[in-house]
Structures are given as C-alpha cells and as structure tokens.
Amino acid sequence: MTSTGTPPTFEHSFADLPERFYQALTPTPVAAPTPIRVNRALAEYLGLDADWLASEAGTAWLAGNTITPGSRPLAAAYAGHQFGSFNPQLGDGRAILLGELQGTDGRRMDLQLKGAGRTSWSRGGDGRSPLGPVLREYIVSEAMAALGVPSTRALAAVSTGEPVYRERSLPGAVLARVAASHIRIGSFEFFAARKDREALEILVRYTLERHYPELADAANPGLALLESAIRAQASLVSRWQLLGFIHGVMNTDNMLLSGETIDYGPCAFMDAFNPDTVFSSIDHGGRYAYRNQPGIAHWNLACLAQALVPVLHEDSEQAVALAQGAVDTYGDQFLEAHTAGLKAKLGLKLVEDRPEDAALIEDLYSLMASEATDFTLTFRRLADLASPDTAGDQDCGELYPLPQSFDPWLARWRDRLAAEPVDSQERQEGMYRANPVFIPRNHLVEAAIAAATDEGDFAPFHALVDRLADPWTWSSEDRSFALPPGPEQQVYQTFCGT
Ligand code: AMP
Ligand code: MG
C-alpha cells in the first residue's frame, strides 16, 4: 500500500525508450476536480490506497493537477489505419501515460489519464473528454473484465469542473485507464511509415519482453511477436462475437499487441440478434458491423505483418512470405476459438465434434436472426433448459421465454445433449458460466450517461457498475438490468464523443 498522502511511485520502462517514441509532457491542470468513482479492487491490485485516491489530494492527482515528483509522463507516438485509410501521425492526442505500476501478481501495468489535455498529437482537438464517453468506458470496460474478456480497465473517473464544447457544452471528465500496455498495431505502423527499422526492432523487443517474455529469446523476434499477436486477437475477437459485443471502431490504432480490448468509444452490446448491427454514428458503410469484426481483425493483423516486414528477414521476398504465412493462420485460429466458445455456450463442450454440430449451430443463429431474439437471453435461456429440474434460482424463464418457433430446434438440441455422457447439472453449471445474464445494455448505459450529464445524478451509473461486477448470477430483483430495451428504449447509435 502507498502510505496515505503520497502519490504512488512509477516505473518508466516506456519512457526509457528512444525519444522519438513519445513526447514528454505533463497533463494540463483542470479547474475543479471532483471524484466520480474509484475502483477499489483494481486499486488494491495495483498496490494503491483507494482512500487516498478518493481524497482531495488523490482526486487532484487523478485529474492530472499534481504529478508524482520525479515521474516522467508522456504522450506516445502512433499511426493507424482509420476506416481503411492510413494516417501516419495519430498519437496520444488527449491521453497521457503517467507511468507503470506493478500488480500484485507482478505484471507491469500502464496508468494513463484520458482527457488530460492537449499534446503535440492533438491536431485540432482540445485534448479533453466529455463526461459521457468517460462513463461509457468505465461501465463497459469493467463489465468486459468481469465477463472474463481481456480489456483495459478503469481505475477511476473524475469530473474536471470545466465544460467541453462538442455539439453543445458538456461537463468534462478524466478517466484513469489501466492497461497491460498501450502498444498498438499503429505503434509499429508509425515507424514502418518512417522506414525506421531500428525503432521497429527496439519496439519488437520491448513488446515481446513485456507481453510474451517466454519468447524473448526467439530466433526471429519479429515473427514470434506477429504470431503471438495473431493468436491473441483471434481469441479476443472470438470472445466479442460470443458475447454480442460490437467494438465500433476497429482501426489499427485501437488494437493492442497485448490482446486487450481498448477504445470504448462507440461500442455497444447487441440486443436483438442481427449480424448486420452497427452502432457507431460515423460508420456509414457498416465496415465495423458485428459480422465483419473477425474479418476486420484479420485485415488489421495484415497491417501489423506489413509493418513488421523490414524486421522479419533481410531478404524482402522471404520476409513477405513469413508475414503472409503467419497472417494466413488467423482464420483457423479464430474458428477454433469461436467454435470452442460456442460449444461451451450450448453445453457441448465436453464431447467430440459430430458432423451435425455445425448445422445445429447455424440453424440456431438463423432462428435467432429471423425471430430477432435477444442475443444474451436466448443463450442464457438455453442454460436454464439444459437441466430444468435443477435450474433453481438461476432460472430466468419468466424474464425471457423463447418463442414457440424454437421448439423443433430445442428438440434437436436436447437429443444432441442426450447423446453425451455428461452429468446434466455439471453441464448446466458450465453453461451458466458461459452465458451471462447481465451485460451492459446500451439503453441503460445511455440512461446512466444522460442522468449524470443532464442532472448531475450519478446513481444510475453506480448502480450499473455495481450490478455488472457479477454478470453470471441471476437475481430477480435486478430484472430491469437484464431485460432488453422496450420499443421506446431502443438506442440505435452511439457516438465517439471525441
Ligand atoms: P480515437 O477515435 O479515440 O481512437 O482517437 C483517434 C485519434 O484522435 C487519437 O490520436 C486521439 O488521441 C485523437 N483524439 C480523439 N479525441 C481527441 C480530442 N478531444 N483532442 C485531441 N485529440 C483527440
Ligand atoms: Mg483510440
């Protein structure tokens, strides 16, 4: 624990990289920082004193108004493909890395303030963040972590006491974000675009040591890193698909080499199943629709491979062949991860593949699409039905009965389950762990943001964060958190809020 009254001491492995990797600068102070929420469990994990973080001194520190003496805050350089077009110069335009802290498990974690003021990468932006996107990121990133999906985390949110001007004047806020690192595909693209092979080599070594230390001595470090990133993304995006999570802005600057989900701008979970669902207000072509996410990750990994070509082999043809070979493994890796996850959701986890399984799964998805059933609650309902006698407290049937048109499919599924030598209660418990009942419903996220922004009422925000800390355990008192939106509650668009 940090002793009360002193800000934590950071490590600075990223700041030790060459100067062209970042701009050294401090956050721009804000007028009147006030606390919104401190994540006590995460503070404890990082060895921070949550009471101090919530104090006046801690709040000023979380807003960037005071800086740990001797620390070396910075804004990192990166490039990126945004909606398919390359931008060689993005970088942290409104986020400042304070430094690194060690988790209780010894992992090195970045602590970054998002909305901390202008940097040399801000272009026309004000370096600030409105309250809404800060709350959205807090709610959804913490929900993702509770759902077991690798994600950046929210350590705290504070209000700045300053307005931010977008389409209208909005209250400003700062999010203290924790991540295994903030190294993006775009970080490599930045140096590749400048033909800075030395920097690429340094970044490869740094990233390997930080995220894949068991490969630090690999004969071909660039290839080892590329393969690891491909494996991590295939697994990550399969998790998104299995939960109905739509990221919304899968640009290459928003994909981390660590395999954590980052950038909760226009993200949302799907309610009624429709594979074409898009939420982002700026995604006119549906590039980042639910159904496109696995393919976009593939495309982004090809950008990473392209950026790494100069360090894969001295002979450029061989380098390209190595890059291509690695990227070509993505499809099978995604499919394997996704199929394993689907089987867990359907209670088929413990047995061998059968030829009819693919059709069983496809037919369920067709049925969900044609009936527009709720993605989350359809799967949750299957868990109840897997062992109706023992479903007990977990049974949410009265909450969400499946339409009768599901009956023939349910009969096929039950036959399939019956062919397995698995204890039905054990299977059901597994299904309850694979099929959450509480997800961050977009209409509730929007309502929490509206209450805080328009009325200064943070109660719905806190209630949502508290409820989503346990997504698996049904409680009938909390039905309003589990239900899909009614017709008048539907939210069709989300905004980046930049
Ligand atoms: P994002 O859409 O959050 O991934 O941001 C894309 C790029 O725009 C990044 O380089 C951000 O740092 C930058 N950016 C977003 N919002 C702002 C802002 N309000 N002020 C300055 N830069 C911003
Ligand atoms: Mg971003």
PDB file of N, CA and C in Angstrom, residues 333-409:
ATOM      1  N   GLN A 333      -7.377 -20.104 -36.545  1.00  0.00           N
ATOM      2  CA  GLN A 333      -7.278 -19.847 -35.105  1.00  0.00           C
ATOM      3  C   GLN A 333      -8.566 -19.208 -34.583  1.00  0.00           C
ATOM      4  N   PHE A 334      -9.099 -18.281 -35.385  1.00  0.00           N
ATOM      5  CA  PHE A 334     -10.364 -17.665 -34.967  1.00  0.00           C
ATOM      6  C   PHE A 334     -11.466 -18.727 -34.877  1.00  0.00           C
ATOM      7  N   LEU A 335     -11.553 -19.522 -35.939  1.00  0.00           N
ATOM      8  CA  LEU A 335     -12.619 -20.521 -35.998  1.00  0.00           C
ATOM      9  C   LEU A 335     -12.531 -21.505 -34.833  1.00  0.00           C
ATOM     10  N   GLU A 336     -11.320 -21.903 -34.521  1.00  0.00           N
ATOM     11  CA  GLU A 336     -11.123 -22.851 -33.420  1.00  0.00           C
ATOM     12  C   GLU A 336     -11.582 -22.240 -32.091  1.00  0.00           C
ATOM     13  N   ALA A 337     -11.164 -20.998 -31.852  1.00  0.00           N
ATOM     14  CA  ALA A 337     -11.532 -20.336 -30.591  1.00  0.00           C
ATOM     15  C   ALA A 337     -13.041 -20.112 -30.532  1.00  0.00           C
ATOM     16  N   HIS A 338     -13.610 -19.697 -31.650  1.00  0.00           N
ATOM     17  CA  HIS A 338     -15.033 -19.382 -31.686  1.00  0.00           C
ATOM     18  C   HIS A 338     -15.870 -20.654 -31.515  1.00  0.00           C
ATOM     19  N   THR A 339     -15.476 -21.722 -32.186  1.00  0.00           N
ATOM     20  CA  THR A 339     -16.227 -22.974 -32.088  1.00  0.00           C
ATOM     21  C   THR A 339     -16.164 -23.522 -30.666  1.00  0.00           C
ATOM     22  N   ALA A 340     -14.995 -23.446 -30.064  1.00  0.00           N
ATOM     23  CA  ALA A 340     -14.868 -23.940 -28.676  1.00  0.00           C
ATOM     24  C   ALA A 340     -15.791 -23.139 -27.759  1.00  0.00           C
ATOM     25  N   GLY A 341     -15.831 -21.823 -27.964  1.00  0.00           N
ATOM     26  CA  GLY A 341     -16.679 -20.971 -27.136  1.00  0.00           C
ATOM     27  C   GLY A 341     -18.155 -21.254 -27.355  1.00  0.00           C
ATOM     28  N   LEU A 342     -18.520 -21.486 -28.622  1.00  0.00           N
ATOM     29  CA  LEU A 342     -19.931 -21.776 -28.928  1.00  0.00           C
ATOM     30  C   LEU A 342     -20.386 -23.077 -28.297  1.00  0.00           C
ATOM     31  N   LYS A 343     -19.501 -24.045 -28.338  1.00  0.00           N
ATOM     32  CA  LYS A 343     -19.852 -25.340 -27.736  1.00  0.00           C
ATOM     33  C   LYS A 343     -20.063 -25.178 -26.237  1.00  0.00           C
ATOM     34  N   ALA A 344     -19.233 -24.355 -25.620  1.00  0.00           N
ATOM     35  CA  ALA A 344     -19.420 -24.114 -24.183  1.00  0.00           C
ATOM     36  C   ALA A 344     -20.770 -23.450 -23.948  1.00  0.00           C
ATOM     37  N   LYS A 345     -21.141 -22.514 -24.824  1.00  0.00           N
ATOM     38  CA  LYS A 345     -22.422 -21.826 -24.657  1.00  0.00           C
ATOM     39  C   LYS A 345     -23.598 -22.785 -24.822  1.00  0.00           C
ATOM     40  N   LEU A 346     -23.417 -23.784 -25.697  1.00  0.00           N
ATOM     41  CA  LEU A 346     -24.507 -24.730 -25.967  1.00  0.00           C
ATOM     42  C   LEU A 346     -24.437 -25.974 -25.094  1.00  0.00           C
ATOM     43  N   GLY A 347     -23.455 -26.049 -24.231  1.00  0.00           N
ATOM     44  CA  GLY A 347     -23.340 -27.225 -23.362  1.00  0.00           C
ATOM     45  C   GLY A 347     -22.733 -28.425 -24.059  1.00  0.00           C
ATOM     46  N   LEU A 348     -22.070 -28.183 -25.191  1.00  0.00           N
ATOM     47  CA  LEU A 348     -21.483 -29.290 -25.952  1.00  0.00           C
ATOM     48  C   LEU A 348     -19.978 -29.388 -25.732  1.00  0.00           C
ATOM     49  N   LYS A 349     -19.543 -28.708 -24.710  1.00  0.00           N
ATOM     50  CA  LYS A 349     -18.112 -28.522 -24.517  1.00  0.00           C
ATOM     51  C   LYS A 349     -17.314 -29.812 -24.358  1.00  0.00           C
ATOM     52  N   LEU A 350     -17.930 -30.779 -23.687  1.00  0.00           N
ATOM     53  CA  LEU A 350     -17.108 -31.884 -23.201  1.00  0.00           C
ATOM     54  C   LEU A 350     -16.958 -33.051 -24.173  1.00  0.00           C
ATOM     55  N   VAL A 351     -17.600 -32.944 -25.316  1.00  0.00           N
ATOM     56  CA  VAL A 351     -17.568 -34.121 -26.207  1.00  0.00           C
ATOM     57  C   VAL A 351     -16.886 -33.836 -27.535  1.00  0.00           C
ATOM     58  N   GLU A 352     -16.700 -34.896 -28.280  1.00  0.00           N
ATOM     59  CA  GLU A 352     -16.080 -34.792 -29.599  1.00  0.00           C
ATOM     60  C   GLU A 352     -17.022 -34.095 -30.571  1.00  0.00           C
ATOM     61  N   ASP A 353     -16.417 -33.550 -31.621  1.00  0.00           N
ATOM     62  CA  ASP A 353     -17.227 -32.975 -32.702  1.00  0.00           C
ATOM     63  C   ASP A 353     -18.077 -34.047 -33.339  1.00  0.00           C
ATOM     64  N   ARG A 354     -19.234 -33.624 -33.760  1.00  0.00           N
ATOM     65  CA  ARG A 354     -20.069 -34.507 -34.578  1.00  0.00           C
ATOM     66  C   ARG A 354     -20.377 -33.772 -35.862  1.00  0.00           C
ATOM     67  N   PRO A 355     -20.577 -34.506 -36.942  1.00  0.00           N
ATOM     68  CA  PRO A 355     -20.797 -33.827 -38.229  1.00  0.00           C
ATOM     69  C   PRO A 355     -22.014 -32.906 -38.201  1.00  0.00           C
ATOM     70  N   GLU A 356     -23.041 -33.259 -37.414  1.00  0.00           N
ATOM     71  CA  GLU A 356     -24.274 -32.447 -37.444  1.00  0.00           C
ATOM     72  C   GLU A 356     -24.175 -31.189 -36.575  1.00  0.00           C
ATOM     73  N   ASP A 357     -23.069 -31.034 -35.820  1.00  0.00           N
ATOM     74  CA  ASP A 357     -22.990 -29.900 -34.896  1.00  0.00           C
ATOM     75  C   ASP A 357     -23.005 -28.550 -35.617  1.00  0.00           C
ATOM     76  N   ALA A 358     -22.303 -28.490 -36.748  1.00  0.00           N
ATOM     77  CA  ALA A 358     -22.221 -27.213 -37.460  1.00  0.00           C
ATOM     78  C   ALA A 358     -23.616 -26.745 -37.872  1.00  0.00           C
ATOM     79  N   ALA A 359     -24.435 -27.677 -38.359  1.00  0.00           N
ATOM     80  CA  ALA A 359     -25.789 -27.320 -38.799  1.00  0.00           C
ATOM     81  C   ALA A 359     -26.651 -26.906 -37.601  1.00  0.00           C
ATOM     82  N   LEU A 360     -26.451 -27.589 -36.484  1.00  0.00           N
ATOM     83  CA  LEU A 360     -27.217 -27.255 -35.278  1.00  0.00           C
ATOM     84  C   LEU A 360     -26.942 -25.801 -34.876  1.00  0.00           C
ATOM     85  N   ILE A 361     -25.674 -25.434 -34.923  1.00  0.00           N
ATOM     86  CA  ILE A 361     -25.284 -24.071 -34.544  1.00  0.00           C
ATOM     87  C   ILE A 361     -25.805 -23.061 -35.569  1.00  0.00           C
ATOM     88  N   GLU A 362     -25.602 -23.379 -36.834  1.00  0.00           N
ATOM     89  CA  GLU A 362     -26.064 -22.454 -37.883  1.00  0.00           C
ATOM     90  C   GLU A 362     -27.568 -22.238 -37.809  1.00  0.00           C
ATOM     91  N   ASP A 363     -28.301 -23.311 -37.563  1.00  0.00           N
ATOM     92  CA  ASP A 363     -29.761 -23.197 -37.514  1.00  0.00           C
ATOM     93  C   ASP A 363     -30.210 -22.363 -36.318  1.00  0.00           C
ATOM     94  N   LEU A 364     -29.483 -22.450 -35.220  1.00  0.00           N
ATOM     95  CA  LEU A 364     -29.828 -21.612 -34.070  1.00  0.00           C
ATOM     96  C   LEU A 364     -29.657 -20.132 -34.437  1.00  0.00           C
ATOM     97  N   TYR A 365     -28.532 -19.832 -35.093  1.00  0.00           N
ATOM     98  CA  TYR A 365     -28.290 -18.430 -35.466  1.00  0.00           C
ATOM     99  C   TYR A 365     -29.344 -17.934 -36.462  1.00  0.00           C
ATOM    100  N   SER A 366     -29.739 -18.791 -37.393  1.00  0.00           N
ATOM    101  CA  SER A 366     -30.781 -18.371 -38.361  1.00  0.00           C
ATOM    102  C   SER A 366     -32.090 -18.086 -37.638  1.00  0.00           C
ATOM    103  N   LEU A 367     -32.390 -18.941 -36.690  1.00  0.00           N
ATOM    104  CA  LEU A 367     -33.631 -18.778 -35.931  1.00  0.00           C
ATOM    105  C   LEU A 367     -33.591 -17.487 -35.102  1.00  0.00           C
ATOM    106  N   MET A 368     -32.476 -17.258 -34.447  1.00  0.00           N
ATOM    107  CA  MET A 368     -32.336 -16.029 -33.658  1.00  0.00           C
ATOM    108  C   MET A 368     -32.477 -14.807 -34.546  1.00  0.00           C
ATOM    109  N   ALA A 369     -31.903 -14.878 -35.752  1.00  0.00           N
ATOM    110  CA  ALA A 369     -31.975 -13.727 -36.662  1.00  0.00           C
ATOM    111  C   ALA A 369     -33.404 -13.532 -37.152  1.00  0.00           C
ATOM    112  N   SER A 370     -34.077 -14.632 -37.549  1.00  0.00           N
ATOM    113  CA  SER A 370     -35.412 -14.448 -38.119  1.00  0.00           C
ATOM    114  C   SER A 370     -36.422 -14.033 -37.051  1.00  0.00           C
ATOM    115  N   GLU A 371     -36.217 -14.473 -35.816  1.00  0.00           N
ATOM    116  CA  GLU A 371     -37.132 -14.088 -34.732  1.00  0.00           C
ATOM    117  C   GLU A 371     -36.659 -12.845 -33.993  1.00  0.00           C
ATOM    118  N   ALA A 372     -35.469 -12.369 -34.341  1.00  0.00           N
ATOM    119  CA  ALA A 372     -34.863 -11.214 -33.662  1.00  0.00           C
ATOM    120  C   ALA A 372     -34.915 -11.390 -32.143  1.00  0.00           C
ATOM    121  N   THR A 373     -34.514 -12.564 -31.680  1.00  0.00           N
ATOM    122  CA  THR A 373     -34.500 -12.775 -30.224  1.00  0.00           C
ATOM    123  C   THR A 373     -33.275 -12.092 -29.629  1.00  0.00           C
ATOM    124  N   ASP A 374     -33.364 -11.837 -28.350  1.00  0.00           N
ATOM    125  CA  ASP A 374     -32.269 -11.179 -27.656  1.00  0.00           C
ATOM    126  C   ASP A 374     -31.061 -12.126 -27.606  1.00  0.00           C
ATOM    127  N   PHE A 375     -29.916 -11.639 -28.059  1.00  0.00           N
ATOM    128  CA  PHE A 375     -28.728 -12.491 -28.166  1.00  0.00           C
ATOM    129  C   PHE A 375     -28.355 -13.086 -26.804  1.00  0.00           C
ATOM    130  N   THR A 376     -28.234 -12.226 -25.811  1.00  0.00           N
ATOM    131  CA  THR A 376     -27.767 -12.662 -24.497  1.00  0.00           C
ATOM    132  C   THR A 376     -28.770 -13.603 -23.828  1.00  0.00           C
ATOM    133  N   LEU A 377     -30.036 -13.228 -23.841  1.00  0.00           N
ATOM    134  CA  LEU A 377     -31.023 -14.001 -23.091  1.00  0.00           C
ATOM    135  C   LEU A 377     -31.429 -15.288 -23.802  1.00  0.00           C
ATOM    136  N   THR A 378     -31.249 -15.356 -25.120  1.00  0.00           N
ATOM    137  CA  THR A 378     -31.505 -16.628 -25.803  1.00  0.00           C
ATOM    138  C   THR A 378     -30.533 -17.688 -25.277  1.00  0.00           C
ATOM    139  N   PHE A 379     -29.258 -17.339 -25.240  1.00  0.00           N
ATOM    140  CA  PHE A 379     -28.269 -18.309 -24.755  1.00  0.00           C
ATOM    141  C   PHE A 379     -28.473 -18.604 -23.263  1.00  0.00           C
ATOM    142  N   ARG A 380     -28.791 -17.552 -22.517  1.00  0.00           N
ATOM    143  CA  ARG A 380     -29.000 -17.765 -21.088  1.00  0.00           C
ATOM    144  C   ARG A 380     -30.165 -18.730 -20.852  1.00  0.00           C
ATOM    145  N   ARG A 381     -31.196 -18.573 -21.677  1.00  0.00           N
ATOM    146  CA  ARG A 381     -32.370 -19.441 -21.545  1.00  0.00           C
ATOM    147  C   ARG A 381     -31.997 -20.898 -21.832  1.00  0.00           C
ATOM    148  N   LEU A 382     -31.094 -21.102 -22.781  1.00  0.00           N
ATOM    149  CA  LEU A 382     -30.662 -22.479 -23.075  1.00  0.00           C
ATOM    150  C   LEU A 382     -30.038 -23.111 -21.833  1.00  0.00           C
ATOM    151  N   ALA A 383     -29.327 -22.311 -21.065  1.00  0.00           N
ATOM    152  CA  ALA A 383     -28.718 -22.845 -19.842  1.00  0.00           C
ATOM    153  C   ALA A 383     -29.799 -23.309 -18.871  1.00  0.00           C
ATOM    154  N   ASP A 384     -30.878 -22.530 -18.738  1.00  0.00           N
ATOM    155  CA  ASP A 384     -31.997 -22.976 -17.885  1.00  0.00           C
ATOM    156  C   ASP A 384     -32.543 -24.314 -18.380  1.00  0.00           C
ATOM    157  N   LEU A 385     -32.725 -24.402 -19.693  1.00  0.00           N
ATOM    158  CA  LEU A 385     -33.401 -25.562 -20.277  1.00  0.00           C
ATOM    159  C   LEU A 385     -32.521 -26.801 -20.300  1.00  0.00           C
ATOM    160  N   ALA A 386     -31.223 -26.608 -20.121  1.00  0.00           N
ATOM    161  CA  ALA A 386     -30.307 -27.751 -20.163  1.00  0.00           C
ATOM    162  C   ALA A 386     -30.593 -28.732 -19.032  1.00  0.00           C
ATOM    163  N   SER A 387     -31.149 -28.233 -17.940  1.00  0.00           N
ATOM    164  CA  SER A 387     -31.491 -29.118 -16.831  1.00  0.00           C
ATOM    165  C   SER A 387     -32.609 -28.453 -16.029  1.00  0.00           C
ATOM    166  N   PRO A 388     -33.846 -28.482 -16.568  1.00  0.00           N
ATOM    167  CA  PRO A 388     -34.943 -27.701 -15.995  1.00  0.00           C
ATOM    168  C   PRO A 388     -35.171 -27.997 -14.509  1.00  0.00           C
ATOM    169  N   ASP A 389     -34.862 -29.232 -14.095  1.00  0.00           N
ATOM    170  CA  ASP A 389     -35.147 -29.600 -12.702  1.00  0.00           C
ATOM    171  C   ASP A 389     -34.223 -28.922 -11.711  1.00  0.00           C
ATOM    172  N   THR A 390     -33.002 -28.608 -12.164  1.00  0.00           N
ATOM    173  CA  THR A 390     -32.028 -28.066 -11.214  1.00  0.00           C
ATOM    174  C   THR A 390     -31.739 -26.585 -11.453  1.00  0.00           C
ATOM    175  N   ALA A 391     -32.405 -25.988 -12.438  1.00  0.00           N
ATOM    176  CA  ALA A 391     -32.091 -24.590 -12.771  1.00  0.00           C
ATOM    177  C   ALA A 391     -32.271 -23.666 -11.563  1.00  0.00           C
ATOM    178  N   GLY A 392     -33.273 -23.957 -10.730  1.00  0.00           N
ATOM    179  CA  GLY A 392     -33.430 -23.260  -9.447  1.00  0.00           C
ATOM    180  C   GLY A 392     -33.409 -21.749  -9.548  1.00  0.00           C
ATOM    181  N   ASP A 393     -32.633 -21.140  -8.669  1.00  0.00           N
ATOM    182  CA  ASP A 393     -32.567 -19.675  -8.575  1.00  0.00           C
ATOM    183  C   ASP A 393     -32.085 -19.014  -9.849  1.00  0.00           C
ATOM    184  N   GLN A 394     -31.361 -19.780 -10.645  1.00  0.00           N
ATOM    185  CA  GLN A 394     -30.776 -19.180 -11.837  1.00  0.00           C
ATOM    186  C   GLN A 394     -31.780 -19.049 -12.981  1.00  0.00           C
ATOM    187  N   ASP A 395     -32.899 -19.740 -12.876  1.00  0.00           N
ATOM    188  CA  ASP A 395     -33.851 -19.806 -13.990  1.00  0.00           C
ATOM    189  C   ASP A 395     -34.450 -18.432 -14.284  1.00  0.00           C
ATOM    190  N   CYS A 396     -34.205 -17.917 -15.478  1.00  0.00           N
ATOM    191  CA  CYS A 396     -34.741 -16.588 -15.824  1.00  0.00           C
ATOM    192  C   CYS A 396     -35.863 -16.717 -16.846  1.00  0.00           C
ATOM    193  N   GLY A 397     -36.511 -17.903 -16.882  1.00  0.00           N
ATOM    194  CA  GLY A 397     -37.524 -18.187 -17.894  1.00  0.00           C
ATOM    195  C   GLY A 397     -38.661 -17.188 -17.952  1.00  0.00           C
ATOM    196  N   GLU A 398     -39.138 -16.775 -16.786  1.00  0.00           N
ATOM    197  CA  GLU A 398     -40.261 -15.830 -16.803  1.00  0.00           C
ATOM    198  C   GLU A 398     -39.793 -14.487 -17.357  1.00  0.00           C
ATOM    199  N   LEU A 399     -38.519 -14.241 -17.271  1.00  0.00           N
ATOM    200  CA  LEU A 399     -37.958 -12.999 -17.803  1.00  0.00           C
ATOM    201  C   LEU A 399     -37.957 -13.023 -19.329  1.00  0.00           C
ATOM    202  N   TYR A 400     -37.579 -14.179 -19.885  1.00  0.00           N
ATOM    203  CA  TYR A 400     -37.415 -14.217 -21.325  1.00  0.00           C
ATOM    204  C   TYR A 400     -37.757 -15.592 -21.896  1.00  0.00           C
ATOM    205  N   PRO A 401     -39.062 -15.881 -22.056  1.00  0.00           N
ATOM    206  CA  PRO A 401     -39.423 -17.160 -22.676  1.00  0.00           C
ATOM    207  C   PRO A 401     -39.069 -17.132 -24.165  1.00  0.00           C
ATOM    208  N   LEU A 402     -38.559 -18.234 -24.674  1.00  0.00           N
ATOM    209  CA  LEU A 402     -38.248 -18.281 -26.112  1.00  0.00           C
ATOM    210  C   LEU A 402     -39.534 -18.490 -26.906  1.00  0.00           C
ATOM    211  N   PRO A 403     -39.612 -17.939 -28.105  1.00  0.00           N
ATOM    212  CA  PRO A 403     -40.817 -18.139 -28.927  1.00  0.00           C
ATOM    213  C   PRO A 403     -41.008 -19.627 -29.266  1.00  0.00           C
ATOM    214  N   GLN A 404     -42.254 -19.985 -29.528  1.00  0.00           N
ATOM    215  CA  GLN A 404     -42.567 -21.392 -29.823  1.00  0.00           C
ATOM    216  C   GLN A 404     -41.843 -21.922 -31.041  1.00  0.00           C
ATOM    217  N   SER A 405     -41.519 -21.024 -31.953  1.00  0.00           N
ATOM    218  CA  SER A 405     -40.835 -21.456 -33.170  1.00  0.00           C
ATOM    219  C   SER A 405     -39.474 -22.091 -32.856  1.00  0.00           C
ATOM    220  N   PHE A 406     -38.994 -21.953 -31.625  1.00  0.00           N
ATOM    221  CA  PHE A 406     -37.732 -22.581 -31.250  1.00  0.00           C
ATOM    222  C   PHE A 406     -37.899 -24.066 -30.907  1.00  0.00           C
ATOM    223  N   ASP A 407     -39.151 -24.519 -30.738  1.00  0.00           N
ATOM    224  CA  ASP A 407     -39.353 -25.868 -30.204  1.00  0.00           C
ATOM    225  C   ASP A 407     -38.670 -26.979 -31.015  1.00  0.00           C
ATOM    226  N   PRO A 408     -38.840 -26.993 -32.362  1.00  0.00           N
ATOM    227  CA  PRO A 408     -38.174 -28.082 -33.106  1.00  0.00           C
ATOM    228  C   PRO A 408     -36.645 -28.041 -32.934  1.00  0.00           C
ATOM    229  N   TRP A 409     -36.110 -26.840 -32.923  1.00  0.00           N
ATOM    230  CA  TRP A 409     -34.648 -26.752 -32.733  1.00  0.00           C
ATOM    231  C   TRP A 409     -34.269 -27.245 -31.344  1.00  0.00           C
TER     232      TRP A 409
END
